[in-house]
Structures are given as C-alpha cells and as structure tokens.
mmCIF file of C-alpha atoms in Angstrom:
data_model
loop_
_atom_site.group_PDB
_atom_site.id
_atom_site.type_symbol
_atom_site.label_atom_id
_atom_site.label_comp_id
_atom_site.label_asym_id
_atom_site.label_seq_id
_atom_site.Cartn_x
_atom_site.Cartn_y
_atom_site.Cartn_z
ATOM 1 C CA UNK R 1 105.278 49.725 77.764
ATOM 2 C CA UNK R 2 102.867 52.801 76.310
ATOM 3 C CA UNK R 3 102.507 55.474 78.029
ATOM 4 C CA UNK R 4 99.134 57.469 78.464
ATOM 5 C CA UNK R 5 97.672 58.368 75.109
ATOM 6 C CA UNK R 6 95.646 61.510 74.602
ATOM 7 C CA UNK R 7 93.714 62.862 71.647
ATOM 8 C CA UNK R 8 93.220 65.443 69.977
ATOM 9 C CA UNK R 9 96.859 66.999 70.681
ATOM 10 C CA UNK R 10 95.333 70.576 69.895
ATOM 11 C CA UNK R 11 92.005 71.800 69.716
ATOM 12 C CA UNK R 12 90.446 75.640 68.604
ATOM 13 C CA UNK R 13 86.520 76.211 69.151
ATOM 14 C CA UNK R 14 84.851 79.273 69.540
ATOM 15 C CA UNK R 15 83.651 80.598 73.275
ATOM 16 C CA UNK R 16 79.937 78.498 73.499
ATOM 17 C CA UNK R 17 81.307 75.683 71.549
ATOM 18 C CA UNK R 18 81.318 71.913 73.026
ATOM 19 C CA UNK R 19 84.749 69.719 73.043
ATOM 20 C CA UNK R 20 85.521 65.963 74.046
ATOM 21 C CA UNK R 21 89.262 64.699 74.920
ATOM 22 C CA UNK R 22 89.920 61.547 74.942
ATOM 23 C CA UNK R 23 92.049 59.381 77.031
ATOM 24 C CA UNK R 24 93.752 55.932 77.554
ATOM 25 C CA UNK R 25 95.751 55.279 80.150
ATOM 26 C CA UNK R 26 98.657 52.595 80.794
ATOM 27 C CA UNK R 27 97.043 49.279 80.875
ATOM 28 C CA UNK R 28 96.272 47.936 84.057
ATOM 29 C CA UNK R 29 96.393 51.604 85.823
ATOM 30 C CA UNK R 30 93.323 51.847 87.827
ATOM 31 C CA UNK R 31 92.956 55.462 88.835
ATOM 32 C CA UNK R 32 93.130 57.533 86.061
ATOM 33 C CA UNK R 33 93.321 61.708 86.547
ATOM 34 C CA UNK R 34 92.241 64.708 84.688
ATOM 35 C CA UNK R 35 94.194 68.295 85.395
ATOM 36 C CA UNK R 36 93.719 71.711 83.731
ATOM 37 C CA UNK R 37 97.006 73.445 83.089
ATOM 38 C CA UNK R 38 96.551 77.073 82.399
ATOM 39 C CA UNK R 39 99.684 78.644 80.816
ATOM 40 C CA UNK R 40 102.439 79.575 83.455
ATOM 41 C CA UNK R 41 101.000 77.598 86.052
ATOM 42 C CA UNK R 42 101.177 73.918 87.680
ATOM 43 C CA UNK R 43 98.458 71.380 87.067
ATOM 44 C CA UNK R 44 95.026 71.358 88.705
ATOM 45 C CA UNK R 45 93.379 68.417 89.136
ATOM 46 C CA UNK R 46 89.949 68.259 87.723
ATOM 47 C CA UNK R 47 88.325 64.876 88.712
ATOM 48 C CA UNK R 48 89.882 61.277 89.912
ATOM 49 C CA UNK R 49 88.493 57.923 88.870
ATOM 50 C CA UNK R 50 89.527 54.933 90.689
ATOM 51 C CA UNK R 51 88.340 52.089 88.169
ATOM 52 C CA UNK R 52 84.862 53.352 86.638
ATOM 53 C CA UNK R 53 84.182 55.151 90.469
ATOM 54 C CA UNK R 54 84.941 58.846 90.694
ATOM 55 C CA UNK R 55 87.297 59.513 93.486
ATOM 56 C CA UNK R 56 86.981 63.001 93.743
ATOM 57 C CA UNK R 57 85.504 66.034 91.294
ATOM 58 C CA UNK R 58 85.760 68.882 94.233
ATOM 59 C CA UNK R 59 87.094 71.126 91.303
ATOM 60 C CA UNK R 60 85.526 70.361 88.282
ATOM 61 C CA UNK R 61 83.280 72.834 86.823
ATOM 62 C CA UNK R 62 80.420 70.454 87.132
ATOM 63 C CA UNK R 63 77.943 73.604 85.132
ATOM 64 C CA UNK R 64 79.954 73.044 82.008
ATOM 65 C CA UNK R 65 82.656 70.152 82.546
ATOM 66 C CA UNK R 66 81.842 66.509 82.705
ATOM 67 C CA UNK R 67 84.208 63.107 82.421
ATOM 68 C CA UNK R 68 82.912 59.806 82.435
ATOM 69 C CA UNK R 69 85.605 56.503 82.398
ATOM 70 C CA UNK R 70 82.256 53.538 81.354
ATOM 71 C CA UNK R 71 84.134 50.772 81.315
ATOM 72 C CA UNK R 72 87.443 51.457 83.901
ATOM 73 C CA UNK R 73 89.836 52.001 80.667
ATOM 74 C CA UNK R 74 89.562 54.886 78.973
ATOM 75 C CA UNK R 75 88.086 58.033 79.761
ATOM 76 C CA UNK R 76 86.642 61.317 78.321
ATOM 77 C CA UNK R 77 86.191 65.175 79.331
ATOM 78 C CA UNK R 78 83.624 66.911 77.723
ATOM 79 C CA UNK R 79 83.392 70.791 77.885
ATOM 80 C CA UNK R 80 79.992 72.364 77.000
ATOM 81 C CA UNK R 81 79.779 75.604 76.894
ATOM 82 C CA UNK R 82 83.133 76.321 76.663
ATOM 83 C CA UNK R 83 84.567 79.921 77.742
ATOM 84 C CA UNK R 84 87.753 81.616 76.913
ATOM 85 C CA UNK R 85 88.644 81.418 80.273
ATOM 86 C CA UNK R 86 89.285 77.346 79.410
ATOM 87 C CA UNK R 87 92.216 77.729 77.067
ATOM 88 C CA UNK R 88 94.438 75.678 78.419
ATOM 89 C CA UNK R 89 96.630 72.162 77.924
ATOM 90 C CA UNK R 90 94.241 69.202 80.041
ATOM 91 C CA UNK R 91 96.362 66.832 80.931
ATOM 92 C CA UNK R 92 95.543 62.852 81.685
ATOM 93 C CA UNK R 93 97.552 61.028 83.783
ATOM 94 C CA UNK R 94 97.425 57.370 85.001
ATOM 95 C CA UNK R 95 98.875 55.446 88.135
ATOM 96 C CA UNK R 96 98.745 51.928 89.216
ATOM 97 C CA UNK R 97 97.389 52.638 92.379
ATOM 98 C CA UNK R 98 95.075 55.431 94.187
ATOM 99 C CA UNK R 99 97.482 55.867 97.677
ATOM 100 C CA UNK R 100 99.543 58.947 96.542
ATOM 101 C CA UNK R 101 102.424 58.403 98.184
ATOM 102 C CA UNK R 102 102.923 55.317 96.869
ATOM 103 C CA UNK R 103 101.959 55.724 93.096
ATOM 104 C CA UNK R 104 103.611 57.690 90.805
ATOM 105 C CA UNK R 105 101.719 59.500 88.491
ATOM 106 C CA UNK R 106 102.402 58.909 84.827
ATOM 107 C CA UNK R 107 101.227 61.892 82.541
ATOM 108 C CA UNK R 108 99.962 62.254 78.789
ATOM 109 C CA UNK R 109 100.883 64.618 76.137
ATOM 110 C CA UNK R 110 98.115 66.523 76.859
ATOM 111 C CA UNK R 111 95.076 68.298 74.711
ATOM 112 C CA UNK R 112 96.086 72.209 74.466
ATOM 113 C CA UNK R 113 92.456 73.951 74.011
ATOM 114 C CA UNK R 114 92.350 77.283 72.517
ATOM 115 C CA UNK R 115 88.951 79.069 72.918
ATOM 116 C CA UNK R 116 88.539 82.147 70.808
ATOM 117 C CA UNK B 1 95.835 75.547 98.851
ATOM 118 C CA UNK B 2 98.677 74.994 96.070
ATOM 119 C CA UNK B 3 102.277 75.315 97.651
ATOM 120 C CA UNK B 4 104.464 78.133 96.675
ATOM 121 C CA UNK B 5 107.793 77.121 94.865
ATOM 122 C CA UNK B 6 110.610 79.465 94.974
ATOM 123 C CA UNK B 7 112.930 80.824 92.872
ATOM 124 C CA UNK B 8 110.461 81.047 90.132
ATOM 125 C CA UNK B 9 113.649 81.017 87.376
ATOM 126 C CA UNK B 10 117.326 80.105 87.833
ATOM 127 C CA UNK B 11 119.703 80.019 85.048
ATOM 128 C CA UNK B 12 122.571 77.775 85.470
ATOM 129 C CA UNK B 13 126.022 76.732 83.581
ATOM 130 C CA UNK B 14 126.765 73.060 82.911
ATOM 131 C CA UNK B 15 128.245 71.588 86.005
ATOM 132 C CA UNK B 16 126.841 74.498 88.357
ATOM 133 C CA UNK B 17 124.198 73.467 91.376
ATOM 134 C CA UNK B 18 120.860 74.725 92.530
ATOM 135 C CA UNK B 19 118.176 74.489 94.844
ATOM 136 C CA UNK B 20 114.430 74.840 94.542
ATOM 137 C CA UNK B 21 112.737 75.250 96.850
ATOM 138 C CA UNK B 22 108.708 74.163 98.351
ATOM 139 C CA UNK B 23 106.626 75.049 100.791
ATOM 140 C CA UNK B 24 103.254 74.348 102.059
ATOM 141 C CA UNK B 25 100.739 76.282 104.738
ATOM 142 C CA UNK B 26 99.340 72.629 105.643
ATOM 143 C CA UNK B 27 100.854 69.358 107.163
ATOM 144 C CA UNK B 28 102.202 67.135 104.796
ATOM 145 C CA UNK B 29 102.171 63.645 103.988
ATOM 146 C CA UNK B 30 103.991 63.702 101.257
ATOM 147 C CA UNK B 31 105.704 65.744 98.422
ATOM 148 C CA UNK B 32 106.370 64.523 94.776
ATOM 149 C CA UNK B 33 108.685 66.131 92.280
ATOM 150 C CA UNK B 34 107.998 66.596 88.686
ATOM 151 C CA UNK B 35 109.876 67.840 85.918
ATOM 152 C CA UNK B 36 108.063 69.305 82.496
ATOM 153 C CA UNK B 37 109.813 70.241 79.492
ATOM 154 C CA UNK B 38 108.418 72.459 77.054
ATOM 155 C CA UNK B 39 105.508 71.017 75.027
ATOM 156 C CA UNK B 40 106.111 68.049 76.794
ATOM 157 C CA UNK B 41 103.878 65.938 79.257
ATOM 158 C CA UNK B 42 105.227 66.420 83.205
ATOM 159 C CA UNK B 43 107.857 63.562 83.904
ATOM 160 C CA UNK B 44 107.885 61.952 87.322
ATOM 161 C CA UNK B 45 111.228 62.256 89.463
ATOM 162 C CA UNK B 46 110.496 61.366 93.194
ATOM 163 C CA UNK B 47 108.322 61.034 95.899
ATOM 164 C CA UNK B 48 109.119 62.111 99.697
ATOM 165 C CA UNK B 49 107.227 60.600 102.537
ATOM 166 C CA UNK B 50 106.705 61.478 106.072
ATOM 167 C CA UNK B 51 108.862 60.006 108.057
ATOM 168 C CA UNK B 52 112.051 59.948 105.126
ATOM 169 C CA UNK B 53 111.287 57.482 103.287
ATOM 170 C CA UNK B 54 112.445 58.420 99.736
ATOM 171 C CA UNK B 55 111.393 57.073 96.034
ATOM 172 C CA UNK B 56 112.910 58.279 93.100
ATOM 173 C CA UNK B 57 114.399 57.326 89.528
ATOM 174 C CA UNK B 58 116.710 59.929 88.969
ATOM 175 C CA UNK B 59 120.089 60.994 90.511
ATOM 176 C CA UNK B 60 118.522 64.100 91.423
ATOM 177 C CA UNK B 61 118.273 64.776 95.399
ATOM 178 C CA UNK B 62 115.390 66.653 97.559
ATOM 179 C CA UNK B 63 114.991 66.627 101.069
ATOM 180 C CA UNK B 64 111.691 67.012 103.055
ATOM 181 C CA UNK B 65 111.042 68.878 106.558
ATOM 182 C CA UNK B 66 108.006 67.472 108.018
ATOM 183 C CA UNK B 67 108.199 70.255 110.934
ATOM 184 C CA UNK B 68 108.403 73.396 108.539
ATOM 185 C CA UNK B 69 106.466 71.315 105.859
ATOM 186 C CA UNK B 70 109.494 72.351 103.331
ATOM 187 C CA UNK B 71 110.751 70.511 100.462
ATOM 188 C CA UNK B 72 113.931 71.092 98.927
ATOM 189 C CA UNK B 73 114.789 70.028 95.590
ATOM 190 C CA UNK B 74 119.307 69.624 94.555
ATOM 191 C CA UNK B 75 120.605 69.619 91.043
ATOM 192 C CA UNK B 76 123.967 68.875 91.577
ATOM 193 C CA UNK B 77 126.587 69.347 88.890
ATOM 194 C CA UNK B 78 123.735 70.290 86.638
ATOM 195 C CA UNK B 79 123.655 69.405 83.000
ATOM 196 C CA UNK B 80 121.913 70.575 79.946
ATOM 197 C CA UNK B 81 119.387 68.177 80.124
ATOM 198 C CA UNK B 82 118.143 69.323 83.829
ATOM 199 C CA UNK B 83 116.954 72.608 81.805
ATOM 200 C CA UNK B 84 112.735 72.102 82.263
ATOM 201 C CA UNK B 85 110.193 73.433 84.649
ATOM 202 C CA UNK B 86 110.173 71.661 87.756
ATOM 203 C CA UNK B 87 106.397 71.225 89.751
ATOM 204 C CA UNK B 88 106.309 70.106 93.788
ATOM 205 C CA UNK B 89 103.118 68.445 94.532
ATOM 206 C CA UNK B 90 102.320 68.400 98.067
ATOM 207 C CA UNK B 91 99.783 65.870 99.781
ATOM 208 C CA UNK B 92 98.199 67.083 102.717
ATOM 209 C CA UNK B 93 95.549 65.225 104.915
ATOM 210 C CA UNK B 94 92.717 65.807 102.247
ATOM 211 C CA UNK B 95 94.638 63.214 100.178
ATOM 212 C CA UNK B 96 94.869 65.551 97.470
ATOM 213 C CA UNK B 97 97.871 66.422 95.005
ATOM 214 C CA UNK B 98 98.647 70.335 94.683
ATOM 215 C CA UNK B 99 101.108 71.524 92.512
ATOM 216 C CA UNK B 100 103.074 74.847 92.764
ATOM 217 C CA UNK B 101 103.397 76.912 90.047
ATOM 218 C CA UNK B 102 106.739 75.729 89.237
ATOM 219 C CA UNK B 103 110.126 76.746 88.872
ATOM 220 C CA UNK B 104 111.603 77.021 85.380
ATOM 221 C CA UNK B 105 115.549 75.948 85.179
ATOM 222 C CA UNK B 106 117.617 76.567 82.285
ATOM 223 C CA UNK B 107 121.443 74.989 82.236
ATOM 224 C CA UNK B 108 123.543 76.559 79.871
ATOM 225 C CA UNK B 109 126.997 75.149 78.119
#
C-alpha cells in the first residue's frame, strides 16, 4: 500500500515570498491533516479536512496560510507572505477515519521550509 | 494545551529499559504514541482509550491513568532500533490531537 506522498521534500524562499505543498494521501483515507513542526518540538496541527469539508482550522494562520482539498483526494497549503518565523518541516498525514481514538494517523515525509 | 512529556532525553544500552513519561492538565479521552526518527515522517505505535482499551502494532507497552490523566510509555529490553524521538498525543474533550514536545531516546550497543 503507499503511504502519504508529499512534495516538494525541501523548500528555501525569501521572508514575503509565496509557497504551495502538495499532498496525497493513502487512497481511500477520508480525513486528511496538515501540522507545522518547528524544530525541537511536536507537531501542531494546522487544519483537518474530512472529505473536501474542513473539520477544523482553529490554528491556522488564516492572514497568510490557506489549504484547500477540491476534490476529497489531495490537498494543498499555500503560504503567502511567508515569514521567517515559518521555517519549519509541514507535515501531511492521512487516516481512514475522523474519530481519533479509533484512527491511526499515518504521516508523510514532510516539506521542510526554510525562510531566509 | 500540548501535554508535557518527561524525560526530555534518555540514553540507553541495548537490552536496558525505560519509561517516558505524559501528562496532560485536561481530561482525556485518549492518548496515542508516536515514534519519529530523524528526517523521517512520525511512525504510529499505539493508541490508549478511556476505559483500557489498548491498540497498538508494536511490542512496545504504555499504560494510561484516566484519574491523573498520565500516560506512561515502557521500552523493555530496548534495542538499537527503539533509538528515535517519541511524541504523546493526548485527546481531550475538544476532539483535538496535541502532541508534547517529545522525548528523544538513544539505545546504544
């Protein structure tokens, strides 16, 4: 089975510049997650999508951050304008189902963002 | 509020145990256990629920204490490839997932 696929792996931009990561979870997963991982520290969730719905975006940046998942599949996080304060690794991860403790979450590589 | 994972490092020798431990400010529902190794995407290993029920893929151990809303993580007879950072996520009644800030373990031959 493939996992969660992420692209790019690793990303530089200057401080004001926009970025996109892309992501596509395991087939068939309906709720799909986006977390910010800042170096030294555990994963913060940025927005869930259960199918093409979102679930919850209570922490997203909604100024400069925005995700969209059109069709239910695959999804995208776009940061515009980024700051250095958003060098980090975002990380997608997928899970069959949206009850938590039920559903394991299955993770991506992740995108490591460096903002200069 | 994320929950606060302690010891924040343990080094360990092949066949040597350890315990890591989690704890949350809020009632819990449940608490999942993940393991990351450097570079590498966060790897699931269990999930505890209220009321013991238990779901892991590993032959790794944790207990959960609904009442002190503690989780307690056992590497037992610990072997090189245990070495990683290892992430609680706690679920409290906002149906949220909050990870600590991890505890890094590194098992030495």
């Amino acid at each position: 089975e493939a996992g969660v696929a992420q692209s790019p792996r690793y990303k530089i931009i200057e401080k004001r510049q926009s970025v996109a990561f892309w992501c596509n979870p395991i087939s068939g997963h309906a709720t799909l997650y986006w977390y910010q991982q800042i170096l030294g520290q555990g994963p913060k969730l940025l927005i869930q999508f259960q199918n093409n719905g979102v679930v919850d975006d209570s922490q997203l940046p909604k100024d400069r951050f925005s995700a969209e998942r059109l069709k239910g599949v695959d999804s995208t996080l776009k940061i515009q304008p980024a700051k250095l304060e958003d060098s980090a690794v975002y990380l997608c991860a997928s899970s069959l189902g949206k009850l938590l403790s039920y559903n394991e979450q299955f993770f991506g590589p992740g995108t490591r963002l460096t903002v200069l | 509020q994320q929950p606060v994972q302690s010891p924040q490092a343990v080094i360990l020798r092949e066949g040597e145990d350890a315990v890591i431990n989690c704890s949350s400010s809020k009632a819990l529902y449940s608490v999942h256990w993940y393991r990351q190794k450097h570079g590498e995407a966060p790897v699931f290993l269990m999930i505890l629920l209220k009321g013991g029920e238990q779901k892991g893929h590993e032959k790794i151990s944790a207990s959960f204490n609904e009442k002190k809303q503690q989780s307690s993580l056992y590497l037992t007879a610990s072997q090189l490839s245990y070495s990683g950072t290892y992430f609680c996520g706690t679920e409290g009644n906002d149906y949220k997932l909050s990870f600590g800030a991890g505890t890094t373990v590194t098992v030495r031959a």
